[in-house]
GROMACS .gro file of C-alpha atoms in nm:
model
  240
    1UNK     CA    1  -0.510  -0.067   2.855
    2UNK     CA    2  -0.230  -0.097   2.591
    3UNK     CA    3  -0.503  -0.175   2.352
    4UNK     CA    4  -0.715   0.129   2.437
    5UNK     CA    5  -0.457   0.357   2.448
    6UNK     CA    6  -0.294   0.239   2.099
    7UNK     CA    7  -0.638   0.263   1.971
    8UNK     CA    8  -0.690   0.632   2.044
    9UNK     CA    9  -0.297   0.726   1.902
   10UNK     CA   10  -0.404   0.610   1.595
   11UNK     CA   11  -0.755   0.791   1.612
   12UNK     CA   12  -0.575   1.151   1.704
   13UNK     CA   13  -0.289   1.065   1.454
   14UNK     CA   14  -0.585   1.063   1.193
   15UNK     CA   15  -0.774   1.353   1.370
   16UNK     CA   16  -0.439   1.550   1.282
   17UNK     CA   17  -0.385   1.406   0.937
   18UNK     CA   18  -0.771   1.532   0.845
   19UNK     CA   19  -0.613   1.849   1.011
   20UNK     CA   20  -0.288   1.910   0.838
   21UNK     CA   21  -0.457   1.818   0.491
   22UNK     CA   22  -0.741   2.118   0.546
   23UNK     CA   23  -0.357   2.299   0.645
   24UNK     CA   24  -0.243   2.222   0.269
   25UNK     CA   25  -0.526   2.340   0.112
   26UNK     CA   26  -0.492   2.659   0.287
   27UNK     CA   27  -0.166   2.688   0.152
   28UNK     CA   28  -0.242   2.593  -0.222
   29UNK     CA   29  -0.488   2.857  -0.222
   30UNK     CA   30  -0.276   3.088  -0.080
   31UNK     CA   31  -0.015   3.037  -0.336
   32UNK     CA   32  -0.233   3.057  -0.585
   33UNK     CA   33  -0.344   3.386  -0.516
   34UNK     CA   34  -0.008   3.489  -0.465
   35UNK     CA   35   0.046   3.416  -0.842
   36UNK     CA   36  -0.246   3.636  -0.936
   37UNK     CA   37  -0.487   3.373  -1.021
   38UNK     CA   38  -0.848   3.469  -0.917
   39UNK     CA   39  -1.048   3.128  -0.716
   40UNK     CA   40  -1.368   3.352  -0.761
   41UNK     CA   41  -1.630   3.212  -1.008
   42UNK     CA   42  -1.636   3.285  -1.310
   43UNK     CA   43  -1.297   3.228  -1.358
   44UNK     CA   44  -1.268   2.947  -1.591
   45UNK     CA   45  -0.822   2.819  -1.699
   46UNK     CA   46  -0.747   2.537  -1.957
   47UNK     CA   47  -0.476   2.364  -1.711
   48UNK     CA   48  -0.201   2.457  -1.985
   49UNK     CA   49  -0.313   2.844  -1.898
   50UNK     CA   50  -0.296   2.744  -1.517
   51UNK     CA   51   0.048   2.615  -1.539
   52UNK     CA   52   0.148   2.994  -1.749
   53UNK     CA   53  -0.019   3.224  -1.547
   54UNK     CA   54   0.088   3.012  -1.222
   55UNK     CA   55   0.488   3.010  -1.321
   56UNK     CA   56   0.561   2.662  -1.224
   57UNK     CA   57   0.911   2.612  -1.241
   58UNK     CA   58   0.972   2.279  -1.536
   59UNK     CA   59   1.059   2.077  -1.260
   60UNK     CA   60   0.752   2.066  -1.030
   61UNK     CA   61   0.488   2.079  -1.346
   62UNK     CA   62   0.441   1.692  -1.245
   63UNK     CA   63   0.245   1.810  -0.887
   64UNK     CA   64   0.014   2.034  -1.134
   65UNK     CA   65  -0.173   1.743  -1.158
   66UNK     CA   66  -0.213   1.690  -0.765
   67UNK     CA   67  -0.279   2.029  -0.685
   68UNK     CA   68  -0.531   2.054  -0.918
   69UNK     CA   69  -0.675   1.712  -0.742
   70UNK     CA   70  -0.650   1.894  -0.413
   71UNK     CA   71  -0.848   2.218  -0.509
   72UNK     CA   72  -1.142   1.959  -0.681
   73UNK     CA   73  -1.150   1.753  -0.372
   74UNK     CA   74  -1.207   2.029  -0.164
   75UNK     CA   75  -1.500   2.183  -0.391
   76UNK     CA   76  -1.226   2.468  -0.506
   77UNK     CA   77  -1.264   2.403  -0.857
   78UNK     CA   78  -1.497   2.218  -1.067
   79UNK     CA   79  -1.334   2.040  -1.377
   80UNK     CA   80  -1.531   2.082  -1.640
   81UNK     CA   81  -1.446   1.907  -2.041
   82UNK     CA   82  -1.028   2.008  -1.958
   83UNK     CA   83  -1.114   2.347  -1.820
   84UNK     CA   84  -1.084   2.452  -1.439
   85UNK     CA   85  -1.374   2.676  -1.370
   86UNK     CA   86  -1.271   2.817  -0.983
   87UNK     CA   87  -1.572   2.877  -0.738
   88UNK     CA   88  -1.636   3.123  -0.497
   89UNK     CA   89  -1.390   3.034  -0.192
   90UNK     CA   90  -1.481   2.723  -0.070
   91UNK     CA   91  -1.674   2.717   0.328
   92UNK     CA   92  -1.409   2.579   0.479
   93UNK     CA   93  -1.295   2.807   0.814
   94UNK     CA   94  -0.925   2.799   0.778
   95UNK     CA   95  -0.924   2.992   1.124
   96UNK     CA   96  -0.981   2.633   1.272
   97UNK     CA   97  -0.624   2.464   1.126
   98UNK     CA   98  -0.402   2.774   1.137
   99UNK     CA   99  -0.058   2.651   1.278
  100UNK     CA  100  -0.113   2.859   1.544
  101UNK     CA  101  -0.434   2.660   1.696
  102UNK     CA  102  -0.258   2.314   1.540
  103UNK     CA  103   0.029   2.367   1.788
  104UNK     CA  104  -0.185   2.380   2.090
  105UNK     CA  105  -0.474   2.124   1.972
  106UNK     CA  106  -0.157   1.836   1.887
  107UNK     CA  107   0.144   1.882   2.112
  108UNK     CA  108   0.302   1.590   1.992
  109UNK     CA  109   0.283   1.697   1.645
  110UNK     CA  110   0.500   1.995   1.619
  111UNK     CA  111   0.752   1.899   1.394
  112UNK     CA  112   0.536   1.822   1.138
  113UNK     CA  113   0.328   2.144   1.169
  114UNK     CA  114   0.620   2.371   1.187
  115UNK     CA  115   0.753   2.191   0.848
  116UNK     CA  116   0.399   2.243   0.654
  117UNK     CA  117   0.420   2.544   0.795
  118UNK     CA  118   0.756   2.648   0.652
  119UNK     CA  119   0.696   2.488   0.334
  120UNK     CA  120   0.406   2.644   0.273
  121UNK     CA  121   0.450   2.958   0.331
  122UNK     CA  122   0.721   2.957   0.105
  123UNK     CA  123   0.502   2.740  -0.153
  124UNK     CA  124   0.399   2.967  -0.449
  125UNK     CA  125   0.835   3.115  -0.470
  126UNK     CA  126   0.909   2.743  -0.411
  127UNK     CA  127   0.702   2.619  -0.739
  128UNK     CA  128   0.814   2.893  -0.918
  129UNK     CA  129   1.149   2.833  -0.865
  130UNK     CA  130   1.222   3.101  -0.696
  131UNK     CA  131   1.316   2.963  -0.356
  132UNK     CA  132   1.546   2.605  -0.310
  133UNK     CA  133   1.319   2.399  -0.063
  134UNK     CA  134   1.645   2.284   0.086
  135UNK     CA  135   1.669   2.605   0.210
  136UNK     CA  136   1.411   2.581   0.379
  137UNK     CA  137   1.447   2.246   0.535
  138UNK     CA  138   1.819   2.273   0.607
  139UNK     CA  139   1.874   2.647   0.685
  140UNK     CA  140   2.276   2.731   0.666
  141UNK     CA  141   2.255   2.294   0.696
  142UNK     CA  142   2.054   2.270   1.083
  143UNK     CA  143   1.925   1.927   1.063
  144UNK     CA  144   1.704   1.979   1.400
  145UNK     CA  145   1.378   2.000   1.281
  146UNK     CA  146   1.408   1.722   1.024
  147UNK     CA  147   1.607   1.504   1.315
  148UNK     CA  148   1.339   1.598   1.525
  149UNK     CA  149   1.065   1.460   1.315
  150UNK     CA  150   1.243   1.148   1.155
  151UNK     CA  151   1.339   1.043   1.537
  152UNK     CA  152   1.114   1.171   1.794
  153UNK     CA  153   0.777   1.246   1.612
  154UNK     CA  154   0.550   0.941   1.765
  155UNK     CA  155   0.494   0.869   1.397
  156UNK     CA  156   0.853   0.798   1.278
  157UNK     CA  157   0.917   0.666   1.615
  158UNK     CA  158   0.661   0.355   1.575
  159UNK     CA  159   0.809   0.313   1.239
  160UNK     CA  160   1.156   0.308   1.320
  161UNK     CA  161   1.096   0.062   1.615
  162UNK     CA  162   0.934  -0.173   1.381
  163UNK     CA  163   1.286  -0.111   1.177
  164UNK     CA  164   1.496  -0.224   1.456
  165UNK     CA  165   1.266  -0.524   1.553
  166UNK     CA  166   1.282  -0.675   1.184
  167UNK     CA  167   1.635  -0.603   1.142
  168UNK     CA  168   1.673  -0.801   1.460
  169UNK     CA  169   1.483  -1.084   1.379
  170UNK     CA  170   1.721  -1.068   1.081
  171UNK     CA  171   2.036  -1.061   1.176
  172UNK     CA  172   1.923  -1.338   1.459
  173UNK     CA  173   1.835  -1.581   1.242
  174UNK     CA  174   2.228  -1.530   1.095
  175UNK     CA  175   2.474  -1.780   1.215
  176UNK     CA  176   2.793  -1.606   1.319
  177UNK     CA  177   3.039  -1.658   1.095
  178UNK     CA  178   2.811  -1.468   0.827
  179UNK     CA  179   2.841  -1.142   0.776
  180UNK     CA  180   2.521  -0.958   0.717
  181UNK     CA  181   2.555  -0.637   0.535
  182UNK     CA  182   2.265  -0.352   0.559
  183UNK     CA  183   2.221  -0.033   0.306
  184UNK     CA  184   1.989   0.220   0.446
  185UNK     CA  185   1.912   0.466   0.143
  186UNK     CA  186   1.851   0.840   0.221
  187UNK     CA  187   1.964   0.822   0.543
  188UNK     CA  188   1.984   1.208   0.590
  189UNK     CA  189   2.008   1.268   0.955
  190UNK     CA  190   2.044   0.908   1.077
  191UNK     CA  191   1.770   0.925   1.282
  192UNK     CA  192   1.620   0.557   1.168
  193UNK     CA  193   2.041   0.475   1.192
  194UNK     CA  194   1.976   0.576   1.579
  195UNK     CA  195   1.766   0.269   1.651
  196UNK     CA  196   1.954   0.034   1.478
  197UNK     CA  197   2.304   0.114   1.677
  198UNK     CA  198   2.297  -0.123   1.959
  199UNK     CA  199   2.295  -0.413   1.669
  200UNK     CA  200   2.620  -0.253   1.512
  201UNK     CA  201   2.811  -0.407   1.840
  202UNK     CA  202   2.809  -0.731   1.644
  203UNK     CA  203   3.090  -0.743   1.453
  204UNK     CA  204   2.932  -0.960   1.172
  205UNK     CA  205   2.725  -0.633   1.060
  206UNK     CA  206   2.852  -0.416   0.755
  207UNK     CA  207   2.604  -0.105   0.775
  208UNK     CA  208   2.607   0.138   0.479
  209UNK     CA  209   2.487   0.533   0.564
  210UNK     CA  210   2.438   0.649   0.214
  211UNK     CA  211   2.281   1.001   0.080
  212UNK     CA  212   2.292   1.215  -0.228
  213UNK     CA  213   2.506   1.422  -0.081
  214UNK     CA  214   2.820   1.411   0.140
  215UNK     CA  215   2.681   1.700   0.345
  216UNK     CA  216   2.452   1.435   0.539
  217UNK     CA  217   2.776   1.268   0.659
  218UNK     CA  218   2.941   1.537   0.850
  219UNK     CA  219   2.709   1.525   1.187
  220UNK     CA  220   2.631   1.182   1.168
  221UNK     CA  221   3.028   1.044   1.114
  222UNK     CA  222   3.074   1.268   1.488
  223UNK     CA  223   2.721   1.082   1.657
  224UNK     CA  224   2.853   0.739   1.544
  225UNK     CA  225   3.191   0.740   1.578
  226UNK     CA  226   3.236   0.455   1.790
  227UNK     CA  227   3.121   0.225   1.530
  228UNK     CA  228   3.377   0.144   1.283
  229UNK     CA  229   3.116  -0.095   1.062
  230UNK     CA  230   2.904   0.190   0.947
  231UNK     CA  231   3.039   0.351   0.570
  232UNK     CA  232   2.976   0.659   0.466
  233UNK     CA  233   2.864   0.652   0.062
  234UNK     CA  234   2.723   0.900  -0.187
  235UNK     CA  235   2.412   0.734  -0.367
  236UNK     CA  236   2.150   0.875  -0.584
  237UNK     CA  237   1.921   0.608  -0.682
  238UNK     CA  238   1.765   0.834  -0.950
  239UNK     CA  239   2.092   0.792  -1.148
  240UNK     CA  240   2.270   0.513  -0.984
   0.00000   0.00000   0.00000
């Protein structure tokens, strides 16, 4: 039973990934529209005149490449010797993977839809530079939908219980008097930190919370404040 029912979590988990991809291309499109660039055919862009006329921002110019992967896949574009020559709008019926029909077709799935849905609406100002996608997934710093997704979306929930199990198959095979010292990097809302509390009663566990920014502390120093072994440290691993 088990079996059977893991078996078909993992076949609607992939149902909605097929889903939420169609979702993404939706948005691309969208935002490339919204730049003024015409998907009809005929329309034919070296990518150097894709990434002008589209206004990325310097710092996202290294998803051109995806994006462009994502409008090929999906029969948006044809690359043809460097060029992009756009086709008529692809027959896909974007009516079918609207966020409004995802909600009700994958209850368990919200958080994720209502972040792709966020995201992408705000994709083309967001590329452009024109809109901080931390805005967007912190607004005036609310952590609930991220904390939502990270701890009780069934996918970050399998993957944080398999977290817990192998840090406690760890810190088991420790002999007492050794101190074993964790670092979770990017730990953001301390969601994954949630499951591994009930080890931090040992006393023979250091656990470091560390983000790029101090801002991630604040909530989390309140949730676990009855465990004196957890730090609090700034770390960027880009420049640390």
């Amino acid at each position: 039973s088990n079996i059977n029912s893991s078996d078909n979590s993992i076949s609607k988990y992939r149902e909605f990934l097929k889903d939420l991809e169609l979702l993404t291309v939706h948005y691309v499109v969208s935002a490339i529209k919204e730049s003024g660039i015409r998907t009809t055919i005929g329309n034919s862009l070296t990518v150097n005149e894709f990434i002008e006329r589209f206004g990325f921002s310097d710092k996202y110019k290294k998803l051109v490449k995806r994006l462009i992967e994502i409008l090929s896949d999906n029969k948006i574009l044809n690359i043809v010797e460097g060029n992009l020559d756009f086709k008529e709008d692809p027959d896909i019926d974007f009516s079918e993977i609207l966020p409004e029909v995802l909600y009700k077709k994958y209850p368990d799935f919200q958080a994720e839809i209502r972040l792709t849905e966020l995201c992408g609406e705000h994709l083309y100002k967001i590329l452009t530079g024109r809109k901080d996608p931390l805005e967007i997934l912190f607004p005036e710093g609310d952590m609930t939908l991220l904390t939502k997704l990270y701890q009780d979306s069934p996918t970050f929930v399998h993957m944080n219980n398999s977290i817990r199990i192998i840090t406690e198959n760890i810190h088991s095979s420790f002999s007492e008097d050794k101190k074993l010292n964790i670092l979770e990097i990017g730990a953001g809302t301390g969601s994954t930190t949630s499951y591994i509390t009930p080890l931090l009663k040992n006393e023979n566990i250091s656990y470091t919370f560390s983000d790029i920014s101090q801002a991630f502390f604040i909530k989390s120093k309140e949730r676990f404040k009855e465990f004196r072994n957890i730090n609090y440290k700034v770390l960027d691993i880009e420049k640390d």
